Amino acid sequence: ITLPTSAIWGVVGSARFGSTNVTVVLSNTGGYFTTNGSTWTACTGLAPVNYLYTARSSTHLLAISNNAISGTTTGSTWTGLTTPGGYGTFTSIACEQDVFIITTNNGFVLRSVDNGSSWTAASLVPYDGSTPALTHSAGGSGLFIVCDDMGQTYESSNLGVNWNPGPDIGSTGINVQDLVYGNNRFVAACNDNPNDSSTLSNRFYYTLANQATVASSAITVWQPSELPPESDQYVISYSHGCFVAITELGDLAESIDGKHWKVLGTQLGAGGPGSWVTIAGGSVNGPCFIPLTDASTNQIRVIRYGARALGRARINGGRLSLVELIEPGSGYSSTPSMTIVDNSCLLYTSDA
Protein backbone atom coordinates (compact mmCIF):
# COMPACT_ATOMS: atom_id res chain seq x y z
CA ILE A 1 0.00 0.00 0.00
CA THR A 2 1.32 3.46 -0.89
CA LEU A 3 0.79 6.26 1.62
CA PRO A 4 0.58 9.94 0.59
CA THR A 5 3.94 10.81 2.21
CA SER A 6 7.10 9.10 3.45
CA ALA A 7 8.04 8.87 7.12
CA ILE A 8 9.46 6.50 9.71
CA TRP A 9 6.15 4.98 10.75
CA GLY A 10 6.50 4.15 14.43
CA VAL A 11 3.29 2.32 15.17
CA VAL A 12 0.06 0.88 13.76
CA GLY A 13 -3.20 1.16 15.68
CA SER A 14 -6.64 -0.25 15.03
CA ALA A 15 -10.04 0.14 16.63
CA ARG A 16 -13.72 -0.30 15.93
CA PHE A 17 -15.67 2.92 16.39
CA GLY A 18 -19.36 2.13 16.23
CA SER A 19 -19.73 -0.05 13.14
CA THR A 20 -16.56 1.23 11.46
CA ASN A 21 -13.14 -0.44 11.55
CA VAL A 22 -10.35 2.14 11.58
CA THR A 23 -6.61 1.57 11.08
CA VAL A 24 -4.00 4.29 11.66
CA VAL A 25 -0.26 4.60 11.04
CA LEU A 26 1.60 7.25 13.04
CA SER A 27 4.98 8.99 12.89
CA ASN A 28 6.65 12.06 14.36
CA THR A 29 5.49 14.07 11.34
CA GLY A 30 1.83 13.07 11.48
CA GLY A 31 -0.34 10.12 10.63
CA TYR A 32 -2.97 8.65 8.32
CA PHE A 33 -6.14 6.68 8.90
CA THR A 34 -8.27 4.47 6.67
CA THR A 35 -11.62 2.73 6.90
CA ASN A 36 -11.40 0.86 3.60
CA GLY A 37 -7.70 0.33 2.84
CA SER A 38 -7.75 2.33 -0.37
CA THR A 39 -8.24 5.89 0.90
CA TRP A 40 -5.77 7.19 3.47
CA THR A 41 -6.56 10.55 5.05
CA ALA A 42 -4.27 12.71 7.18
CA CYS A 43 -4.95 12.71 10.93
CA THR A 44 -5.32 16.04 12.69
CA GLY A 45 -4.28 17.12 16.17
CA LEU A 46 -1.28 14.82 16.53
CA ALA A 47 1.72 16.15 18.46
CA PRO A 48 5.08 16.05 16.57
CA VAL A 49 6.49 13.15 18.62
CA ASN A 50 7.69 9.63 17.88
CA TYR A 51 4.64 7.48 18.60
CA LEU A 52 5.67 3.98 19.65
CA TYR A 53 2.70 2.09 21.12
CA THR A 54 -1.10 2.03 20.94
CA ALA A 55 -3.94 0.44 22.91
CA ARG A 56 -7.70 0.64 22.59
CA SER A 57 -10.72 0.60 24.87
CA SER A 58 -14.32 0.15 23.74
CA THR A 59 -14.52 3.81 22.72
CA HIS A 60 -10.98 5.24 22.49
CA LEU A 61 -7.64 4.56 20.81
CA LEU A 62 -4.60 5.94 22.66
CA ALA A 63 -1.09 6.36 21.29
CA ILE A 64 2.01 7.14 23.34
CA SER A 65 5.53 8.31 22.66
CA ASN A 66 8.29 8.34 25.25
CA ASN A 67 6.66 11.29 26.99
CA ALA A 68 3.33 12.20 25.38
CA ILE A 69 -0.19 10.72 25.09
CA SER A 70 -2.76 11.34 22.36
CA GLY A 71 -6.24 9.91 21.96
CA THR A 72 -9.01 9.60 19.36
CA THR A 73 -12.58 8.36 19.09
CA THR A 74 -12.65 8.46 15.30
CA GLY A 75 -9.13 7.82 14.01
CA SER A 76 -9.13 11.15 12.21
CA THR A 77 -9.13 13.79 14.96
CA TRP A 78 -6.63 13.39 17.81
CA THR A 79 -6.34 15.23 21.12
CA GLY A 80 -3.32 15.62 23.36
CA LEU A 81 -4.11 14.14 26.77
CA THR A 82 -2.85 14.90 30.25
CA THR A 83 0.72 13.65 30.51
CA PRO A 84 1.77 12.83 34.08
CA GLY A 85 5.24 14.16 34.85
CA GLY A 86 8.00 12.88 37.10
CA TYR A 87 7.53 9.18 36.48
CA GLY A 88 10.10 8.61 33.75
CA THR A 89 9.91 7.57 30.11
CA PHE A 90 6.86 5.69 28.84
CA THR A 91 7.73 2.16 27.69
CA SER A 92 4.40 0.41 26.94
CA ILE A 93 0.61 0.76 27.09
CA ALA A 94 -2.19 -1.79 27.54
CA CYS A 95 -5.94 -1.79 28.11
CA GLU A 96 -8.31 -4.25 29.78
CA GLN A 97 -12.00 -3.67 30.46
CA ASP A 98 -11.65 0.02 29.54
CA VAL A 99 -8.81 0.58 32.03
CA PHE A 100 -5.55 1.83 30.51
CA ILE A 101 -2.11 1.35 32.03
CA ILE A 102 1.27 2.77 30.97
CA THR A 103 4.61 1.44 32.21
CA THR A 104 7.67 3.66 32.68
CA ASN A 105 11.40 3.08 32.77
CA ASN A 106 11.45 4.39 36.37
CA GLY A 107 9.34 1.44 37.57
CA PHE A 108 5.92 3.11 37.71
CA VAL A 109 2.57 1.97 36.34
CA LEU A 110 0.19 4.79 35.43
CA ARG A 111 -3.53 3.94 35.47
CA SER A 112 -6.51 5.67 33.86
CA VAL A 113 -10.21 4.79 34.13
CA ASP A 114 -11.40 7.73 32.00
CA ASN A 115 -9.66 7.03 28.69
CA GLY A 116 -6.55 9.02 29.51
CA SER A 117 -8.08 12.21 30.89
CA SER A 118 -6.45 11.60 34.30
CA TRP A 119 -3.87 9.19 35.68
CA THR A 120 -2.81 7.72 39.03
CA ALA A 121 0.62 6.20 39.64
CA ALA A 122 1.87 3.12 41.46
CA SER A 123 5.57 2.45 42.11
CA LEU A 124 6.37 -1.22 41.45
CA VAL A 125 10.15 -1.50 41.38
CA PRO A 126 13.13 0.77 42.21
CA TYR A 127 15.00 2.37 39.30
CA ASP A 128 18.80 1.99 39.29
CA GLY A 129 19.30 5.02 37.08
CA SER A 130 20.21 3.17 33.89
CA THR A 131 18.36 -0.14 33.32
CA PRO A 132 14.67 0.33 32.43
CA ALA A 133 12.66 -1.03 35.35
CA LEU A 134 9.50 -1.86 33.35
CA THR A 135 9.30 -2.32 29.59
CA HIS A 136 6.32 -4.47 28.54
CA SER A 137 2.64 -4.80 29.43
CA ALA A 138 -0.47 -6.70 28.36
CA GLY A 139 -4.02 -7.10 29.61
CA GLY A 140 -6.68 -9.78 29.25
CA SER A 141 -8.94 -12.17 31.18
CA GLY A 142 -9.35 -9.47 33.85
CA LEU A 143 -5.59 -9.47 34.47
CA PHE A 144 -2.69 -7.11 33.79
CA ILE A 145 0.88 -8.42 33.53
CA VAL A 146 3.90 -6.10 33.22
CA CYS A 147 7.58 -7.02 33.14
CA ASP A 148 11.12 -5.80 32.55
CA ASP A 149 13.44 -6.93 29.76
CA MET A 150 14.79 -9.72 31.96
CA GLY A 151 11.32 -11.20 32.34
CA GLN A 152 10.56 -10.30 35.96
CA THR A 153 6.79 -9.93 36.07
CA TYR A 154 4.27 -8.06 38.20
CA GLU A 155 0.57 -8.92 38.18
CA SER A 156 -2.68 -7.15 38.99
CA SER A 157 -5.95 -9.04 39.32
CA ASN A 158 -8.02 -5.92 40.10
CA LEU A 159 -7.35 -3.90 36.95
CA GLY A 160 -4.22 -2.12 38.10
CA VAL A 161 -5.30 -1.06 41.58
CA ASN A 162 -2.89 -3.38 43.41
CA TRP A 163 0.21 -5.16 42.15
CA ASN A 164 2.19 -8.20 43.28
CA PRO A 165 5.46 -9.70 42.03
CA GLY A 166 4.99 -12.64 39.68
CA PRO A 167 7.41 -15.28 38.44
CA ASP A 168 10.26 -14.71 36.01
CA ILE A 169 9.37 -15.55 32.42
CA GLY A 170 11.54 -18.44 31.31
CA SER A 171 14.71 -18.19 33.37
CA THR A 172 17.47 -15.75 34.23
CA GLY A 173 19.02 -16.56 30.86
CA ILE A 174 16.00 -15.23 28.95
CA ASN A 175 15.22 -11.69 27.80
CA VAL A 176 11.72 -10.57 26.83
CA GLN A 177 11.38 -8.92 23.43
CA ASP A 178 7.59 -8.49 23.34
CA LEU A 179 4.46 -9.34 25.37
CA VAL A 180 0.87 -9.68 24.10
CA TYR A 181 -2.48 -11.17 25.09
CA GLY A 182 -4.84 -13.20 22.92
CA ASN A 183 -6.87 -16.41 22.79
CA ASN A 184 -7.18 -16.47 26.61
CA ARG A 185 -3.42 -16.46 27.19
CA PHE A 186 -0.42 -14.18 27.52
CA VAL A 187 2.47 -14.84 25.12
CA ALA A 188 6.01 -13.43 25.43
CA ALA A 189 8.54 -13.41 22.59
CA CYS A 190 11.88 -14.23 24.26
CA ASN A 191 15.52 -14.47 23.29
CA ASP A 192 18.78 -15.56 24.88
CA ASN A 193 20.23 -13.07 27.36
CA PRO A 194 23.67 -12.10 25.97
CA ASN A 195 24.89 -10.97 29.40
CA ASP A 196 25.03 -14.39 31.09
CA SER A 197 27.02 -17.55 30.43
CA SER A 198 24.09 -19.67 29.22
CA THR A 199 23.15 -20.17 25.59
CA LEU A 200 19.42 -20.72 25.21
CA SER A 201 17.28 -20.98 22.10
CA ASN A 202 15.03 -18.08 21.23
CA ARG A 203 11.41 -19.10 21.69
CA PHE A 204 8.02 -18.00 22.98
CA TYR A 205 6.62 -18.50 26.49
CA TYR A 206 2.90 -18.56 27.31
CA THR A 207 0.61 -18.70 30.33
CA LEU A 208 -3.12 -19.29 30.81
CA ALA A 209 -3.17 -17.17 33.96
CA ASN A 210 -6.32 -15.11 34.49
CA GLN A 211 -7.95 -12.86 37.07
CA ALA A 212 -9.38 -15.74 39.09
CA THR A 213 -6.18 -17.78 39.32
CA VAL A 214 -4.01 -14.81 40.31
CA ALA A 215 -6.61 -13.55 42.81
CA SER A 216 -6.57 -16.98 44.46
CA SER A 217 -2.78 -16.69 44.93
CA ALA A 218 -2.10 -19.47 42.44
CA ILE A 219 1.41 -19.27 41.01
CA THR A 220 1.49 -18.21 37.37
CA VAL A 221 3.31 -20.79 35.25
CA TRP A 222 5.02 -19.77 32.02
CA GLN A 223 5.44 -22.67 29.58
CA PRO A 224 8.00 -22.71 26.75
CA SER A 225 6.78 -23.08 23.20
CA GLU A 226 8.18 -25.43 20.65
CA LEU A 227 11.15 -23.95 18.82
CA PRO A 228 9.89 -21.39 16.27
CA PRO A 229 10.85 -21.68 12.58
CA GLU A 230 13.71 -19.16 12.90
CA SER A 231 16.33 -18.67 15.62
CA ASP A 232 16.26 -14.87 15.27
CA GLN A 233 14.42 -12.53 17.64
CA TYR A 234 10.70 -12.04 17.01
CA VAL A 235 8.20 -9.31 17.80
CA ILE A 236 4.60 -10.49 18.04
CA SER A 237 0.99 -9.43 17.64
CA TYR A 238 -2.41 -11.06 18.15
CA SER A 239 -5.50 -10.38 16.09
CA HIS A 240 -8.27 -12.19 14.24
CA GLY A 241 -7.83 -15.42 16.19
CA CYS A 242 -4.10 -15.95 15.75
CA PHE A 243 -0.62 -14.81 16.75
CA VAL A 244 1.74 -13.57 14.03
CA ALA A 245 5.42 -12.82 14.69
CA ILE A 246 8.17 -11.31 12.55
CA THR A 247 11.97 -11.11 12.77
CA GLU A 248 14.13 -8.14 11.76
CA LEU A 249 14.84 -9.88 8.46
CA GLY A 250 11.15 -10.40 7.66
CA ASP A 251 10.72 -14.06 8.59
CA LEU A 252 7.09 -14.67 9.59
CA ALA A 253 5.62 -17.29 11.91
CA GLU A 254 2.06 -17.97 13.07
CA SER A 255 0.39 -19.77 15.95
CA ILE A 256 -3.10 -20.23 17.36
CA ASP A 257 -2.09 -21.19 20.91
CA GLY A 258 1.37 -19.62 21.42
CA LYS A 259 2.93 -23.08 21.79
CA HIS A 260 2.98 -24.51 18.27
CA TRP A 261 4.51 -22.29 15.59
CA LYS A 262 4.97 -22.69 11.86
CA VAL A 263 6.24 -20.66 8.94
CA LEU A 264 3.62 -18.23 7.68
CA GLY A 265 3.36 -18.26 3.90
CA THR A 266 5.72 -16.12 1.86
CA GLN A 267 8.40 -14.48 3.95
CA LEU A 268 8.87 -10.73 3.56
CA GLY A 269 12.67 -10.78 3.58
CA ALA A 270 14.81 -7.79 4.46
CA GLY A 271 13.48 -5.66 1.60
CA GLY A 272 12.16 -2.86 3.75
CA PRO A 273 14.04 -0.63 3.45
CA GLY A 274 15.38 -1.07 6.94
CA SER A 275 14.69 -3.78 9.49
CA TRP A 276 11.22 -4.92 10.55
CA VAL A 277 10.69 -3.64 14.09
CA THR A 278 7.00 -4.04 14.96
CA ILE A 279 3.80 -5.71 13.79
CA ALA A 280 0.15 -5.12 14.64
CA GLY A 281 -3.24 -6.41 13.64
CA GLY A 282 -5.60 -4.14 11.77
CA SER A 283 -8.39 -4.00 9.23
CA VAL A 284 -7.38 -2.71 5.81
CA ASN A 285 -10.13 -3.77 3.43
CA GLY A 286 -10.46 -6.90 5.58
CA PRO A 287 -8.57 -8.42 8.52
CA CYS A 288 -4.79 -8.19 8.24
CA PHE A 289 -1.45 -7.72 10.00
CA ILE A 290 0.79 -4.73 9.26
CA PRO A 291 4.57 -4.83 9.96
CA LEU A 292 6.65 -1.65 10.00
CA THR A 293 10.33 -0.95 9.36
CA ASP A 294 12.74 1.48 11.01
CA ALA A 295 13.42 3.36 7.75
CA SER A 296 11.59 6.23 6.07
CA THR A 297 9.17 4.96 3.42
CA ASN A 298 5.77 5.61 1.88
CA GLN A 299 5.13 1.89 1.41
CA ILE A 300 3.56 -0.40 4.00
CA ARG A 301 3.04 -4.13 3.66
CA VAL A 302 -0.28 -5.77 4.47
CA ILE A 303 -0.36 -9.45 5.44
CA ARG A 304 -3.82 -10.92 5.01
CA TYR A 305 -4.09 -13.76 7.45
CA GLY A 306 -6.55 -15.18 9.96
CA ALA A 307 -6.88 -18.20 12.21
CA ARG A 308 -6.91 -21.65 10.66
CA ALA A 309 -10.13 -23.64 10.80
CA LEU A 310 -9.89 -26.64 13.13
CA GLY A 311 -12.12 -29.71 13.18
CA ARG A 312 -12.37 -32.97 15.09
CA ALA A 313 -13.75 -36.30 13.85
CA ARG A 314 -15.22 -38.99 16.11
CA ILE A 315 -15.08 -42.66 15.13
CA ASN A 316 -17.59 -45.23 16.45
CA GLY A 317 -17.30 -48.88 15.48
CA GLY A 318 -14.87 -48.09 12.74
CA ARG A 319 -17.21 -45.53 11.21
CA LEU A 320 -17.24 -41.79 11.16
CA SER A 321 -19.97 -40.78 13.59
CA LEU A 322 -19.49 -37.06 14.21
CA VAL A 323 -17.51 -34.15 12.85
CA GLU A 324 -17.13 -31.06 15.06
CA LEU A 325 -15.92 -27.67 13.85
CA ILE A 326 -13.89 -26.45 16.86
CA GLU A 327 -12.52 -23.24 15.35
CA PRO A 328 -14.18 -21.71 12.27
CA GLY A 329 -11.13 -19.62 11.41
CA SER A 330 -11.09 -15.93 10.47
CA GLY A 331 -9.89 -13.45 7.88
CA TYR A 332 -11.54 -15.12 4.87
CA SER A 333 -11.63 -13.15 1.63
CA SER A 334 -14.68 -15.15 0.49
CA THR A 335 -17.19 -17.50 2.13
CA PRO A 336 -15.47 -20.85 2.77
CA SER A 337 -17.00 -24.28 2.18
CA MET A 338 -16.56 -27.57 4.02
CA THR A 339 -16.55 -31.08 2.55
CA ILE A 340 -16.57 -34.31 4.58
CA VAL A 341 -15.33 -37.50 2.93
CA ASP A 342 -15.34 -40.98 4.54
CA ASN A 343 -13.57 -43.84 2.72
CA SER A 344 -13.57 -41.71 -0.43
CA CYS A 345 -17.35 -41.32 -0.30
CA LEU A 346 -18.73 -37.81 -0.26
CA LEU A 347 -20.90 -37.42 2.83
CA TYR A 348 -21.48 -33.70 3.11
CA THR A 349 -20.65 -30.44 1.44
CA SER A 350 -21.88 -26.97 2.29
CA ASP A 351 -20.90 -23.38 2.73
CA ALA A 352 -19.35 -23.04 6.18
PDB file of N, CA, C and O in Angstrom, residues 25-59:
ATOM      1  N   VAL A  25      -1.716   4.700  10.961  1.00  0.00           N
ATOM      2  CA  VAL A  25      -0.257   4.601  11.041  1.00  0.00           C
ATOM      3  C   VAL A  25       0.244   5.975  11.472  1.00  0.00           C
ATOM      4  O   VAL A  25      -0.199   7.002  10.942  1.00  0.00           O
ATOM      5  N   LEU A  26       1.173   6.000  12.438  1.00  0.00           N
ATOM      6  CA  LEU A  26       1.602   7.253  13.043  1.00  0.00           C
ATOM      7  C   LEU A  26       3.110   7.403  12.981  1.00  0.00           C
ATOM      8  O   LEU A  26       3.855   6.416  13.056  1.00  0.00           O
ATOM      9  N   SER A  27       3.558   8.668  12.880  1.00  0.00           N
ATOM     10  CA  SER A  27       4.980   8.995  12.889  1.00  0.00           C
ATOM     11  C   SER A  27       5.153  10.310  13.626  1.00  0.00           C
ATOM     12  O   SER A  27       4.189  10.919  14.099  1.00  0.00           O
ATOM     13  N   ASN A  28       6.411  10.776  13.693  1.00  0.00           N
ATOM     14  CA  ASN A  28       6.654  12.061  14.355  1.00  0.00           C
ATOM     15  C   ASN A  28       6.294  13.251  13.474  1.00  0.00           C
ATOM     16  O   ASN A  28       6.390  14.404  13.896  1.00  0.00           O
ATOM     17  N   THR A  29       5.901  12.989  12.235  1.00  0.00           N
ATOM     18  CA  THR A  29       5.489  14.071  11.339  1.00  0.00           C
ATOM     19  C   THR A  29       3.994  14.038  11.047  1.00  0.00           C
ATOM     20  O   THR A  29       3.506  14.821  10.224  1.00  0.00           O
ATOM     21  N   GLY A  30       3.269  13.145  11.699  1.00  0.00           N
ATOM     22  CA  GLY A  30       1.829  13.066  11.477  1.00  0.00           C
ATOM     23  C   GLY A  30       1.374  11.635  11.334  1.00  0.00           C
ATOM     24  O   GLY A  30       2.079  10.688  11.713  1.00  0.00           O
ATOM     25  N   GLY A  31       0.197  11.447  10.788  1.00  0.00           N
ATOM     26  CA  GLY A  31      -0.338  10.117  10.634  1.00  0.00           C
ATOM     27  C   GLY A  31      -1.459  10.087   9.619  1.00  0.00           C
ATOM     28  O   GLY A  31      -1.955  11.122   9.161  1.00  0.00           O
ATOM     29  N   TYR A  32      -1.868   8.861   9.251  1.00  0.00           N
ATOM     30  CA  TYR A  32      -2.968   8.652   8.322  1.00  0.00           C
ATOM     31  C   TYR A  32      -3.898   7.588   8.882  1.00  0.00           C
ATOM     32  O   TYR A  32      -3.474   6.688   9.626  1.00  0.00           O
ATOM     33  N   PHE A  33      -5.176   7.699   8.500  1.00  0.00           N
ATOM     34  CA  PHE A  33      -6.138   6.679   8.898  1.00  0.00           C
ATOM     35  C   PHE A  33      -6.922   6.223   7.671  1.00  0.00           C
ATOM     36  O   PHE A  33      -7.035   6.941   6.671  1.00  0.00           O
ATOM     37  N   THR A  34      -7.462   5.003   7.755  1.00  0.00           N
ATOM     38  CA  THR A  34      -8.270   4.466   6.673  1.00  0.00           C
ATOM     39  C   THR A  34      -9.408   3.635   7.253  1.00  0.00           C
ATOM     40  O   THR A  34      -9.265   3.039   8.325  1.00  0.00           O
ATOM     41  N   THR A  35     -10.505   3.604   6.541  1.00  0.00           N
ATOM     42  CA  THR A  35     -11.621   2.731   6.898  1.00  0.00           C
ATOM     43  C   THR A  35     -11.879   1.682   5.826  1.00  0.00           C
ATOM     44  O   THR A  35     -12.684   0.782   6.023  1.00  0.00           O
ATOM     45  N   ASN A  36     -11.160   1.799   4.703  1.00  0.00           N
ATOM     46  CA  ASN A  36     -11.402   0.862   3.605  1.00  0.00           C
ATOM     47  C   ASN A  36     -10.126   0.319   2.971  1.00  0.00           C
ATOM     48  O   ASN A  36     -10.185  -0.540   2.097  1.00  0.00           O
ATOM     49  N   GLY A  37      -8.959   0.824   3.378  1.00  0.00           N
ATOM     50  CA  GLY A  37      -7.697   0.333   2.841  1.00  0.00           C
ATOM     51  C   GLY A  37      -7.236   1.017   1.583  1.00  0.00           C
ATOM     52  O   GLY A  37      -6.055   0.951   1.235  1.00  0.00           O
ATOM     53  N   SER A  38      -8.130   1.685   0.883  1.00  0.00           N
ATOM     54  CA  SER A  38      -7.746   2.335  -0.366  1.00  0.00           C
ATOM     55  C   SER A  38      -7.574   3.839  -0.216  1.00  0.00           C
ATOM     56  O   SER A  38      -6.754   4.443  -0.907  1.00  0.00           O
ATOM     57  N   THR A  39      -8.340   4.449   0.676  1.00  0.00           N
ATOM     58  CA  THR A  39      -8.245   5.887   0.899  1.00  0.00           C
ATOM     59  C   THR A  39      -7.618   6.157   2.252  1.00  0.00           C
ATOM     60  O   THR A  39      -8.142   5.737   3.290  1.00  0.00           O
ATOM     61  N   TRP A  40      -6.470   6.841   2.244  1.00  0.00           N
ATOM     62  CA  TRP A  40      -5.765   7.185   3.474  1.00  0.00           C
ATOM     63  C   TRP A  40      -5.814   8.703   3.649  1.00  0.00           C
ATOM     64  O   TRP A  40      -5.388   9.451   2.775  1.00  0.00           O
ATOM     65  N   THR A  41      -6.345   9.134   4.789  1.00  0.00           N
ATOM     66  CA  THR A  41      -6.558  10.549   5.054  1.00  0.00           C
ATOM     67  C   THR A  41      -5.693  10.998   6.219  1.00  0.00           C
ATOM     68  O   THR A  41      -5.530  10.256   7.198  1.00  0.00           O
ATOM     69  N   ALA A  42      -5.148  12.205   6.129  1.00  0.00           N
ATOM     70  CA  ALA A  42      -4.272  12.715   7.177  1.00  0.00           C
ATOM     71  C   ALA A  42      -5.033  12.900   8.487  1.00  0.00           C
ATOM     72  O   ALA A  42      -6.162  13.406   8.510  1.00  0.00           O
ATOM     73  N   CYS A  43      -4.415  12.472   9.585  1.00  0.00           N
ATOM     74  CA  CYS A  43      -4.954  12.710  10.926  1.00  0.00           C
ATOM     75  C   CYS A  43      -4.688  14.161  11.319  1.00  0.00           C
ATOM     76  O   CYS A  43      -3.722  14.770  10.862  1.00  0.00           O
ATOM     77  N   THR A  44      -5.517  14.685  12.180  1.00  0.00           N
ATOM     78  CA  THR A  44      -5.318  16.041  12.689  1.00  0.00           C
ATOM     79  C   THR A  44      -5.160  15.999  14.204  1.00  0.00           C
ATOM     80  O   THR A  44      -5.677  15.102  14.873  1.00  0.00           O
ATOM     81  N   GLY A  45      -4.422  16.986  14.732  1.00  0.00           N
ATOM     82  CA  GLY A  45      -4.284  17.120  16.175  1.00  0.00           C
ATOM     83  C   GLY A  45      -3.155  16.333  16.798  1.00  0.00           C
ATOM     84  O   GLY A  45      -2.977  16.369  18.020  1.00  0.00           O
ATOM     85  N   LEU A  46      -2.369  15.616  15.989  1.00  0.00           N
ATOM     86  CA  LEU A  46      -1.276  14.821  16.533  1.00  0.00           C
ATOM     87  C   LEU A  46      -0.094  15.709  16.909  1.00  0.00           C
ATOM     88  O   LEU A  46       0.291  16.606  16.150  1.00  0.00           O
ATOM     89  N   ALA A  47       0.500  15.452  18.059  1.00  0.00           N
ATOM     90  CA  ALA A  47       1.719  16.154  18.455  1.00  0.00           C
ATOM     91  C   ALA A  47       2.891  15.637  17.622  1.00  0.00           C
ATOM     92  O   ALA A  47       2.899  14.471  17.204  1.00  0.00           O
ATOM     93  N   PRO A  48       3.917  16.477  17.362  1.00  0.00           N
ATOM     94  CA  PRO A  48       5.080  16.047  16.574  1.00  0.00           C
ATOM     95  C   PRO A  48       6.068  15.230  17.411  1.00  0.00           C
ATOM     96  O   PRO A  48       7.177  15.670  17.707  1.00  0.00           O
ATOM     97  N   VAL A  49       5.648  14.026  17.787  1.00  0.00           N
ATOM     98  CA  VAL A  49       6.488  13.152  18.623  1.00  0.00           C
ATOM     99  C   VAL A  49       6.563  11.780  17.978  1.00  0.00           C
ATOM    100  O   VAL A  49       5.756  11.436  17.109  1.00  0.00           O
ATOM    101  N   ASN A  50       7.529  10.982  18.413  1.00  0.00           N
ATOM    102  CA  ASN A  50       7.690   9.631  17.877  1.00  0.00           C
ATOM    103  C   ASN A  50       6.742   8.676  18.600  1.00  0.00           C
ATOM    104  O   ASN A  50       7.043   8.175  19.681  1.00  0.00           O
ATOM    105  N   TYR A  51       5.597   8.418  17.998  1.00  0.00           N
ATOM    106  CA  TYR A  51       4.645   7.484  18.602  1.00  0.00           C
ATOM    107  C   TYR A  51       5.170   6.060  18.477  1.00  0.00           C
ATOM    108  O   TYR A  51       5.655   5.646  17.428  1.00  0.00           O
ATOM    109  N   LEU A  52       5.062   5.305  19.580  1.00  0.00           N
ATOM    110  CA  LEU A  52       5.674   3.984  19.650  1.00  0.00           C
ATOM    111  C   LEU A  52       4.694   2.862  19.944  1.00  0.00           C
ATOM    112  O   LEU A  52       4.910   1.724  19.534  1.00  0.00           O
ATOM    113  N   TYR A  53       3.609   3.152  20.688  1.00  0.00           N
ATOM    114  CA  TYR A  53       2.704   2.091  21.121  1.00  0.00           C
ATOM    115  C   TYR A  53       1.267   2.606  21.110  1.00  0.00           C
ATOM    116  O   TYR A  53       1.019   3.796  21.330  1.00  0.00           O
ATOM    117  N   THR A  54       0.315   1.685  20.878  1.00  0.00           N
ATOM    118  CA  THR A  54      -1.100   2.030  20.941  1.00  0.00           C
ATOM    119  C   THR A  54      -1.846   0.976  21.752  1.00  0.00           C
ATOM    120  O   THR A  54      -1.395  -0.154  21.904  1.00  0.00           O
ATOM    121  N   ALA A  55      -3.011   1.364  22.257  1.00  0.00           N
ATOM    122  CA  ALA A  55      -3.937   0.442  22.909  1.00  0.00           C
ATOM    123  C   ALA A  55      -5.329   1.020  22.764  1.00  0.00           C
ATOM    124  O   ALA A  55      -5.500   2.243  22.637  1.00  0.00           O
ATOM    125  N   ARG A  56      -6.336   0.166  22.792  1.00  0.00           N
ATOM    126  CA  ARG A  56      -7.698   0.644  22.585  1.00  0.00           C
ATOM    127  C   ARG A  56      -8.638   0.138  23.680  1.00  0.00           C
ATOM    128  O   ARG A  56      -8.482  -0.968  24.188  1.00  0.00           O
ATOM    129  N   SER A  57      -9.614   0.994  24.004  1.00  0.00           N
ATOM    130  CA  SER A  57     -10.723   0.605  24.867  1.00  0.00           C
ATOM    131  C   SER A  57     -11.946   0.403  23.971  1.00  0.00           C
ATOM    132  O   SER A  57     -11.819   0.343  22.740  1.00  0.00           O
ATOM    133  N   SER A  58     -13.115   0.333  24.553  1.00  0.00           N
ATOM    134  CA  SER A  58     -14.316   0.149  23.745  1.00  0.00           C
ATOM    135  C   SER A  58     -14.684   1.408  22.963  1.00  0.00           C
ATOM    136  O   SER A  58     -15.440   1.336  21.981  1.00  0.00           O
ATOM    137  N   THR A  59     -14.145   2.553  23.373  1.00  0.00           N
ATOM    138  CA  THR A  59     -14.517   3.811  22.719  1.00  0.00           C
ATOM    139  C   THR A  59     -13.334   4.660  22.269  1.00  0.00           C
ATOM    140  O   THR A  59     -13.519   5.592  21.490  1.00  0.00           O
TER     141      THR A  59
END
